PDB file of C-alpha atoms in Angstrom:
ATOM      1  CA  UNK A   1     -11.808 -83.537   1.103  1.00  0.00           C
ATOM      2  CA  UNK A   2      -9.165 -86.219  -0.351  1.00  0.00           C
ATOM      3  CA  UNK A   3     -10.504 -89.107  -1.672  1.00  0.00           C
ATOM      4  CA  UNK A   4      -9.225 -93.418  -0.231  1.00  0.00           C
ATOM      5  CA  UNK A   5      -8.877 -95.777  -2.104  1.00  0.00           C
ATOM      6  CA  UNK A   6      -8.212 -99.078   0.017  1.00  0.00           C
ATOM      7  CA  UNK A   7      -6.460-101.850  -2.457  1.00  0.00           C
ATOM      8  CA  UNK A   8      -6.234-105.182  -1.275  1.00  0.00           C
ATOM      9  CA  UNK A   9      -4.100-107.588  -3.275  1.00  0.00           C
ATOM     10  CA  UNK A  10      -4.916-111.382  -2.036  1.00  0.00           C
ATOM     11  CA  UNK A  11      -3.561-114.585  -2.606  1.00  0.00           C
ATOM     12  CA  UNK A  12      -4.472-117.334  -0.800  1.00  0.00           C
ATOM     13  CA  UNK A  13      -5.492-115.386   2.792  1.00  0.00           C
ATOM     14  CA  UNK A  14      -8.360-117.893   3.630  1.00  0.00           C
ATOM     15  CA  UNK A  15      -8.888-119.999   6.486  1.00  0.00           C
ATOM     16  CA  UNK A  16      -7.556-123.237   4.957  1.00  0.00           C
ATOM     17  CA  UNK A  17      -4.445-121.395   3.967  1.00  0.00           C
ATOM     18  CA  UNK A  18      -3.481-119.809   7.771  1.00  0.00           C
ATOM     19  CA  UNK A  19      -1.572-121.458  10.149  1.00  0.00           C
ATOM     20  CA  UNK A  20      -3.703-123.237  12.598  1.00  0.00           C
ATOM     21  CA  UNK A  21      -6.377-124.026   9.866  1.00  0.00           C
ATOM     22  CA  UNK A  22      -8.895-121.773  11.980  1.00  0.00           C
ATOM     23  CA  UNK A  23      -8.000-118.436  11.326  1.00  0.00           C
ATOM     24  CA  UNK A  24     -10.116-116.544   8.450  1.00  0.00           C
ATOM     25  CA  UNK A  25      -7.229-114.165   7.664  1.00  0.00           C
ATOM     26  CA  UNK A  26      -8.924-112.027   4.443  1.00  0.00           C
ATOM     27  CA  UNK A  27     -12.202-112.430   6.545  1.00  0.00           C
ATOM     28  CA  UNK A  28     -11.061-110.699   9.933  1.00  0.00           C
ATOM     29  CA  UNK A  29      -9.109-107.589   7.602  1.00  0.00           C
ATOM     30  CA  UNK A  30     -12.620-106.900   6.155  1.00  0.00           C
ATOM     31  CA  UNK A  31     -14.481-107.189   9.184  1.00  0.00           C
ATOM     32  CA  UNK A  32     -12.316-104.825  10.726  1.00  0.00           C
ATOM     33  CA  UNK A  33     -12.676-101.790   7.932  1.00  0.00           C
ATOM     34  CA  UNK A  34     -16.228-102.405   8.310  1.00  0.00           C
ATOM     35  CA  UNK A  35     -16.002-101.999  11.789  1.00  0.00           C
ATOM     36  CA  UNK A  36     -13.607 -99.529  11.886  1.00  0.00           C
ATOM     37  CA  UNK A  37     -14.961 -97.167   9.209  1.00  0.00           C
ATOM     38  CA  UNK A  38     -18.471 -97.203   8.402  1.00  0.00           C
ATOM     39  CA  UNK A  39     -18.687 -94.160  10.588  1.00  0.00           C
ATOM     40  CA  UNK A  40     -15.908 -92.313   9.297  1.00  0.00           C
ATOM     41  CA  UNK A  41     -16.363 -89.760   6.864  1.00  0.00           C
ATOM     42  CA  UNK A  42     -14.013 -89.647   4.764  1.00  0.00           C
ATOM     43  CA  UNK A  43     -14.936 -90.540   1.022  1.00  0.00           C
ATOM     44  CA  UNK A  44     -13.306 -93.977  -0.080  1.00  0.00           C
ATOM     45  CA  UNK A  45     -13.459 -97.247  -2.279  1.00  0.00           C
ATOM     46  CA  UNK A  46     -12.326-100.315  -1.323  1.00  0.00           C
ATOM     47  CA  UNK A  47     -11.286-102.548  -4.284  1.00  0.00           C
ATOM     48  CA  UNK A  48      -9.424-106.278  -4.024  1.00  0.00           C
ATOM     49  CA  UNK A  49      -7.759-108.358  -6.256  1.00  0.00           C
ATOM     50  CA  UNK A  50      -7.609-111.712  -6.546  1.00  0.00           C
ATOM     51  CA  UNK A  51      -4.265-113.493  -7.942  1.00  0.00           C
ATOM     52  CA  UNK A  52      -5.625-116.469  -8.890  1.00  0.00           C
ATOM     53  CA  UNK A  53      -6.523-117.868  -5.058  1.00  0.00           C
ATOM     54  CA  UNK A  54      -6.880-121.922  -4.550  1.00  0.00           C
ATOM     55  CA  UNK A  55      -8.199-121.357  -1.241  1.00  0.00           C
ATOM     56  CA  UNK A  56     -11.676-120.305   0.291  1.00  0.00           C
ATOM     57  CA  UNK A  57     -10.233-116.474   0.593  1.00  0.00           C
ATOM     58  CA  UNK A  58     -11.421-116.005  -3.373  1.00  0.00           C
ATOM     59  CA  UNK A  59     -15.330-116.838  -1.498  1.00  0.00           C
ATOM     60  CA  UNK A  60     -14.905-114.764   1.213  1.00  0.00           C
ATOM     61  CA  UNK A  61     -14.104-111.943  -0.893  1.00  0.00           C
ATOM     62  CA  UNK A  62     -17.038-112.445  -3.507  1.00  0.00           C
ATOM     63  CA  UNK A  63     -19.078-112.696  -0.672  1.00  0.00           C
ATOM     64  CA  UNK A  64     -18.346-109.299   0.769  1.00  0.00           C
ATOM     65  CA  UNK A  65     -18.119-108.146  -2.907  1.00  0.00           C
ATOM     66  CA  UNK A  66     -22.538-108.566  -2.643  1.00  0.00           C
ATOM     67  CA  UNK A  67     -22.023-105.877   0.497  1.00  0.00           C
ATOM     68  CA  UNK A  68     -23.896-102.845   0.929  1.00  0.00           C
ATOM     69  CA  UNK A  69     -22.611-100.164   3.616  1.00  0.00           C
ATOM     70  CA  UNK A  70     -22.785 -96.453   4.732  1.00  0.00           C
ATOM     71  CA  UNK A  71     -24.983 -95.246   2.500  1.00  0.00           C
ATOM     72  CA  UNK A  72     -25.645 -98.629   0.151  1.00  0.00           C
ATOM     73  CA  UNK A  73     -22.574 -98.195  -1.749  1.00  0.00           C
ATOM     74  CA  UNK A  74     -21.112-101.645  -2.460  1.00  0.00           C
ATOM     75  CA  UNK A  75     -18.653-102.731   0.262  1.00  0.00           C
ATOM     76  CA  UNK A  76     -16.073-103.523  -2.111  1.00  0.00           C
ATOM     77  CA  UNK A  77     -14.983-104.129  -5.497  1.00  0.00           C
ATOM     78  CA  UNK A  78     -13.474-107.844  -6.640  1.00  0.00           C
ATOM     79  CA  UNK A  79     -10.862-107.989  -9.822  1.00  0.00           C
ATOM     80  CA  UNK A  80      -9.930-111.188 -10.393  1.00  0.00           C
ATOM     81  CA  UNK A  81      -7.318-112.921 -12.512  1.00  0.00           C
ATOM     82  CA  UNK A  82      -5.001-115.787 -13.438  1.00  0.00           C
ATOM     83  CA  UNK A  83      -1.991-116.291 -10.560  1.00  0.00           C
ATOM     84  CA  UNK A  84       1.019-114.767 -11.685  1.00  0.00           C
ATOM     85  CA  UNK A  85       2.796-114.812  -8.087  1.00  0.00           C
ATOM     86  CA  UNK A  86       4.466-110.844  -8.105  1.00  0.00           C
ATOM     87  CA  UNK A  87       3.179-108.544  -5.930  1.00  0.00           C
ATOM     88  CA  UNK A  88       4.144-105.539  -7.254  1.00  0.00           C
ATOM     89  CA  UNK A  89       1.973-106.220 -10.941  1.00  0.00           C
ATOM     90  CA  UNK A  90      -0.734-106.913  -8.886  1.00  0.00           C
ATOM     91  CA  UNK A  91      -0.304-103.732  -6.745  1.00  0.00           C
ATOM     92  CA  UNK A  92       0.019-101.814  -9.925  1.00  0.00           C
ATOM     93  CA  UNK A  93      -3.312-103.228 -11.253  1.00  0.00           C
ATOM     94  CA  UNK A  94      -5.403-102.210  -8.098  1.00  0.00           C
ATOM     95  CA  UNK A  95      -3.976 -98.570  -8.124  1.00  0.00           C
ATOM     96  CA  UNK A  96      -5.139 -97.983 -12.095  1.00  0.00           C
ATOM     97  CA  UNK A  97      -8.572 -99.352 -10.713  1.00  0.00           C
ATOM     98  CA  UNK A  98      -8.549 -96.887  -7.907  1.00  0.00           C
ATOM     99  CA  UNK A  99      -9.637 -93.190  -8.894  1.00  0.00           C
ATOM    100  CA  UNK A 100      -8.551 -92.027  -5.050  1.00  0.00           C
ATOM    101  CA  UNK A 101      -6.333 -89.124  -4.123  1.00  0.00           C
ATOM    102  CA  UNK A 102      -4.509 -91.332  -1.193  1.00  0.00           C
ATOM    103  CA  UNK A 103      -3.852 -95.045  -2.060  1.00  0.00           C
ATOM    104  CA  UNK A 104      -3.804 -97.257   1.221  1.00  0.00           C
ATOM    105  CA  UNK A 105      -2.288-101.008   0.336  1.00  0.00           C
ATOM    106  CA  UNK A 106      -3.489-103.366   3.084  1.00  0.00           C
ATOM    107  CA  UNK A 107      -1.530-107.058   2.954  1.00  0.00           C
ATOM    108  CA  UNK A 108      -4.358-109.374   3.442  1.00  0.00           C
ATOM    109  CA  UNK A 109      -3.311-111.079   6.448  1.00  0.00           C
ATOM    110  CA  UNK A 110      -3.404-108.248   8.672  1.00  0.00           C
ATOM    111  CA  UNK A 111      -6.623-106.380  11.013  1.00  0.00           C
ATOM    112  CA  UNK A 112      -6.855-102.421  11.886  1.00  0.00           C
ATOM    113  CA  UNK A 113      -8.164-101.407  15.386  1.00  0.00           C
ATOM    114  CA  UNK A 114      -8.225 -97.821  15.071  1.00  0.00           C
ATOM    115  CA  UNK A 115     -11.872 -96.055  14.754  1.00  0.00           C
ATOM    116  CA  UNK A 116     -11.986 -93.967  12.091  1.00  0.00           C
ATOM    117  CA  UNK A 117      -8.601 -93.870  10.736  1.00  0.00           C
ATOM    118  CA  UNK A 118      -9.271 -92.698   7.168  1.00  0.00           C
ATOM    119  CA  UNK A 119      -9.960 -89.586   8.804  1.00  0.00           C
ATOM    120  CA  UNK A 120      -6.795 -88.814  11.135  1.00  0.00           C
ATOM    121  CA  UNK A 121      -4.589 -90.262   7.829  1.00  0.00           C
ATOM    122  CA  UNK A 122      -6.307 -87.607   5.704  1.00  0.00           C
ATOM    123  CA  UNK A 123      -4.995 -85.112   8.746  1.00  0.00           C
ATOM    124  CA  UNK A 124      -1.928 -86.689   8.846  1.00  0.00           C
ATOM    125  CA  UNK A 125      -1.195 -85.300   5.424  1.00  0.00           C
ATOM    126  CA  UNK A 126      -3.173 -82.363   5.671  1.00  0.00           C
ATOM    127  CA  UNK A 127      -1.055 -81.213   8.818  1.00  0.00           C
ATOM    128  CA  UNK A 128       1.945 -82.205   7.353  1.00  0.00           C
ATOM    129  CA  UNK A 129       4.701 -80.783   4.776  1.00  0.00           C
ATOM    130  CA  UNK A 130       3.519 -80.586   1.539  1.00  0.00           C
ATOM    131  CA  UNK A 131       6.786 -82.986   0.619  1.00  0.00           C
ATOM    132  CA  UNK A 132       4.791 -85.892   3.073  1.00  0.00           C
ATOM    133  CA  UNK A 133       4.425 -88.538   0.226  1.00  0.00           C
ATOM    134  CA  UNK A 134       4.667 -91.735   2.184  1.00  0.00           C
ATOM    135  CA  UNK A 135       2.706 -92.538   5.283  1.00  0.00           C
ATOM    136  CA  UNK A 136       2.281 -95.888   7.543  1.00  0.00           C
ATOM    137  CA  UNK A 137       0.646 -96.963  10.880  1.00  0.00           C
ATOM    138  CA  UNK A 138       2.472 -97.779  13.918  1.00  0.00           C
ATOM    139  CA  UNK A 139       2.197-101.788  13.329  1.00  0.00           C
ATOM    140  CA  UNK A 140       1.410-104.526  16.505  1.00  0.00           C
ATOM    141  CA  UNK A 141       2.498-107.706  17.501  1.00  0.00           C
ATOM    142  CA  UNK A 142       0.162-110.401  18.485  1.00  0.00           C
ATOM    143  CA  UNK A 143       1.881-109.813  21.877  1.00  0.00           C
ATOM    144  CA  UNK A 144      -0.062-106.412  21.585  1.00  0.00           C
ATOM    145  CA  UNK A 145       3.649-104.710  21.949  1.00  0.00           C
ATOM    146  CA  UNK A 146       5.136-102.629  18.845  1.00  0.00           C
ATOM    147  CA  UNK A 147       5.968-104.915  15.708  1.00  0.00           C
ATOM    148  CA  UNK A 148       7.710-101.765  13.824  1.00  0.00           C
ATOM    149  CA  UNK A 149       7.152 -98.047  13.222  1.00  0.00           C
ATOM    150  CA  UNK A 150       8.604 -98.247   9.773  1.00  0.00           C
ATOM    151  CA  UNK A 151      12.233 -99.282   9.457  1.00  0.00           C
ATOM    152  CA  UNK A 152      15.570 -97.861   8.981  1.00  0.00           C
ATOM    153  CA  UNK A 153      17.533 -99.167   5.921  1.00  0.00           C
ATOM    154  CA  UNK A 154      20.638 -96.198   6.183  1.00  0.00           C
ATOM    155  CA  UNK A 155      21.825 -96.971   9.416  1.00  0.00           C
ATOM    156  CA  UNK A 156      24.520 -97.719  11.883  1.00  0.00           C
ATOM    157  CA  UNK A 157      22.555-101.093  12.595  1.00  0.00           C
ATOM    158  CA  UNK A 158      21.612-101.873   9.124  1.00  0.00           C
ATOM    159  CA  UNK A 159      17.714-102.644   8.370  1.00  0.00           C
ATOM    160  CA  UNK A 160      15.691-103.255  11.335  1.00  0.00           C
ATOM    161  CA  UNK A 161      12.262-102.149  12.457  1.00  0.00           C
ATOM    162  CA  UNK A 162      12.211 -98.853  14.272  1.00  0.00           C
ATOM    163  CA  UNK A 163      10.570 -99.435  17.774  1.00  0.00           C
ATOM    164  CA  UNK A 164      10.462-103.039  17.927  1.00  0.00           C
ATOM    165  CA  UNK A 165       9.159-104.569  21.140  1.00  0.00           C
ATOM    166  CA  UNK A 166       8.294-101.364  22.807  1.00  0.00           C
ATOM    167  CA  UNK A 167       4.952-101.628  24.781  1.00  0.00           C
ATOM    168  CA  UNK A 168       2.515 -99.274  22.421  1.00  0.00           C
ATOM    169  CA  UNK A 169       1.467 -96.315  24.195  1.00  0.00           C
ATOM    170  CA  UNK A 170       5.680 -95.506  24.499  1.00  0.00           C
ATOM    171  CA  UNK A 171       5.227 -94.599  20.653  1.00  0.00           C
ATOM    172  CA  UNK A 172       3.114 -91.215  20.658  1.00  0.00           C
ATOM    173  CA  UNK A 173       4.345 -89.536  17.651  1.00  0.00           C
ATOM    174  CA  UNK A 174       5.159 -89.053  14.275  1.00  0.00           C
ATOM    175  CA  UNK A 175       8.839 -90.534  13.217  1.00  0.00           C
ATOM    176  CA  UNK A 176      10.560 -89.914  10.210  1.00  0.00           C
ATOM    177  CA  UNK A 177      11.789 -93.289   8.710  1.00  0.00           C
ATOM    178  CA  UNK A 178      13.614 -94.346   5.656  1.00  0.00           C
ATOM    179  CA  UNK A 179      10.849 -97.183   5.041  1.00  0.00           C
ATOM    180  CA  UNK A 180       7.238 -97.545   5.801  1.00  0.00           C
ATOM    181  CA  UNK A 181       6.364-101.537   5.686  1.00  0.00           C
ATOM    182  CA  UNK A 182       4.321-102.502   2.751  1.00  0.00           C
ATOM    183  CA  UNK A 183       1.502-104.471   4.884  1.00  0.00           C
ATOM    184  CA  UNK A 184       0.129-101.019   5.636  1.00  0.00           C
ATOM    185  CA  UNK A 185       1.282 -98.237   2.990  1.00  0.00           C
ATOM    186  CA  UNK A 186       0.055 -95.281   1.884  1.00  0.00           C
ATOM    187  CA  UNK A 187       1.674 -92.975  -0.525  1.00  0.00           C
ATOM    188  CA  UNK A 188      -0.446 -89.596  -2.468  1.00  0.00           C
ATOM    189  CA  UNK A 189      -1.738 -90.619  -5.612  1.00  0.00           C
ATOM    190  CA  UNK A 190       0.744 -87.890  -7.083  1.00  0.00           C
ATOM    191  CA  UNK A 191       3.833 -89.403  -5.863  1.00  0.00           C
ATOM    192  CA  UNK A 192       2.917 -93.298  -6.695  1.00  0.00           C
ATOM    193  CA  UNK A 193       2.411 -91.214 -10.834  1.00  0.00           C
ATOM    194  CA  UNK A 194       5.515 -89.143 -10.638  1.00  0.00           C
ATOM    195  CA  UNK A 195       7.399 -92.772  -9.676  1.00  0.00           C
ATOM    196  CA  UNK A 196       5.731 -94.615 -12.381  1.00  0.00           C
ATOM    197  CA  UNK A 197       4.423 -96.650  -9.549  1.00  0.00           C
ATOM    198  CA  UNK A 198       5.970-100.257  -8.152  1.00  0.00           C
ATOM    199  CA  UNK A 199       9.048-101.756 -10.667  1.00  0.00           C
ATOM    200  CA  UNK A 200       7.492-104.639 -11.437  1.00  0.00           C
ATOM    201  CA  UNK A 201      11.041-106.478 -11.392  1.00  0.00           C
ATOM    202  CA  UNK A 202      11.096-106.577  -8.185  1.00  0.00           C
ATOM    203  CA  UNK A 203       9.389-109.885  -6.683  1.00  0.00           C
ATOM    204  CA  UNK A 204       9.952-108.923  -3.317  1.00  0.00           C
ATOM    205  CA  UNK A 205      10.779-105.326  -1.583  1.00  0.00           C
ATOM    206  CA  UNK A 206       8.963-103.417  -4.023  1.00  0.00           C
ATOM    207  CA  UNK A 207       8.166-101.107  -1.060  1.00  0.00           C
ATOM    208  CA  UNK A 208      11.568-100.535  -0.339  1.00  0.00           C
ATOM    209  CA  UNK A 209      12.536 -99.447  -3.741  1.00  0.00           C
ATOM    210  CA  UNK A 210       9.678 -96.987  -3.835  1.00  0.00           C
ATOM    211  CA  UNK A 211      10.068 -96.059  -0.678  1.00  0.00           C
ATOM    212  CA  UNK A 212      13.706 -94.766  -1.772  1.00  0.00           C
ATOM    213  CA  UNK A 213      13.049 -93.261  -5.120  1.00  0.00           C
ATOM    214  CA  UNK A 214      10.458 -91.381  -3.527  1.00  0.00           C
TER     215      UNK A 214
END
């Protein structure tokens, strides 16, 4: 069976960082891979990295770093280092720490409600073409309707988010799109190598770019 490696890159995704002061953003994401895994099967890692947080998210994480789960194996792994502000060095970083065969990069402001979804994204690709390189979620709203099922970039309409504001359960299968959204994306470990992973020149959109070249 493929191998996950979850990579979290945080900056900042603490409670005294979020919006209403209340909200324990990197806190709720690992609750909710706890919650949504630790009865999947599927053999994975979960490693984050800290850019140099000023917030109580840095905490959070080294607390759940001291985690056991399914089995005793350490919850996650914590890399830490000085802030240097561009995503796609720290996103490089996490994937040569990772040793799996899928990488899934989770933005650390963000919660997953599906049960056992290492599993069905394992299928995903197993059921697939053997070109599938690039997979992502269908993504929610807080309104609970459809944020985006990936985007379109080539396009009579220009960029926008496929699906947007549709209620959920309108969206029941795969689409083919020109760009899966970086909060939630998974590429094959052989693709993100052939690629030479994220260009680190890129400050913002390196999910874009890689989603092209690949």
């Amino acid at each position: 069976m493929p191998t996950l490696s979850i990579l979290i890159p945080n900056y900042n995704n603490g409670v005294q960082s979020s919006k209403d002061g209340q909200t324990d953003l990197i806190g709720d994401l690992l609750v909710s891979l706890h919650d949504t895994l630790k009865d999947d099967t599927t053999p994975l890692e979960i490693i984050a990295f800290d850019d140099g947080s000023t917030d109580d998210s840095l905490g959070t994480l080294r607390d759940w770093s001291a985690k056991t789960w399914r089995g005793g194996q350490p919850f996650l792994t914590l890399l830490e280092d000085k802030h240097c502000g561009v995503l796609s060095i720290t996103a490089n970083k996490l994937v040569r720490a990772s040793k799996g065969d899928i990488l899934v990069r989770l933005d650390g402001d963000i919660v997953v409600h599906t049960k056992n979804w290492a599993e069905k994204l394992v299928a995903v690709f197993e059921r697939g073409p053997k070109d599938l390189g690039v997979v992502g979620p269908k993504q929610l709203a807080a309104n609970g309707r459809v944020h985006a099922m990936g985007d379109f970039l080539l396009h009579p309409r220009g960029y926008h988010h496929v699906a947007e504001g549709m209620p959920p359960e309108l969206i029941n299968k795969p689409i083919e799109v020109d760009h899966v959204m970086g909060c939630f994306y998974v590429c094959k470990r052989d693709v993100y190598d052939t690629l030479d992973g994220y260009d680190e020149d890129y400050l913002r959109g390196q999910t874009v770019d890689f989603g092209m070249r690949a």
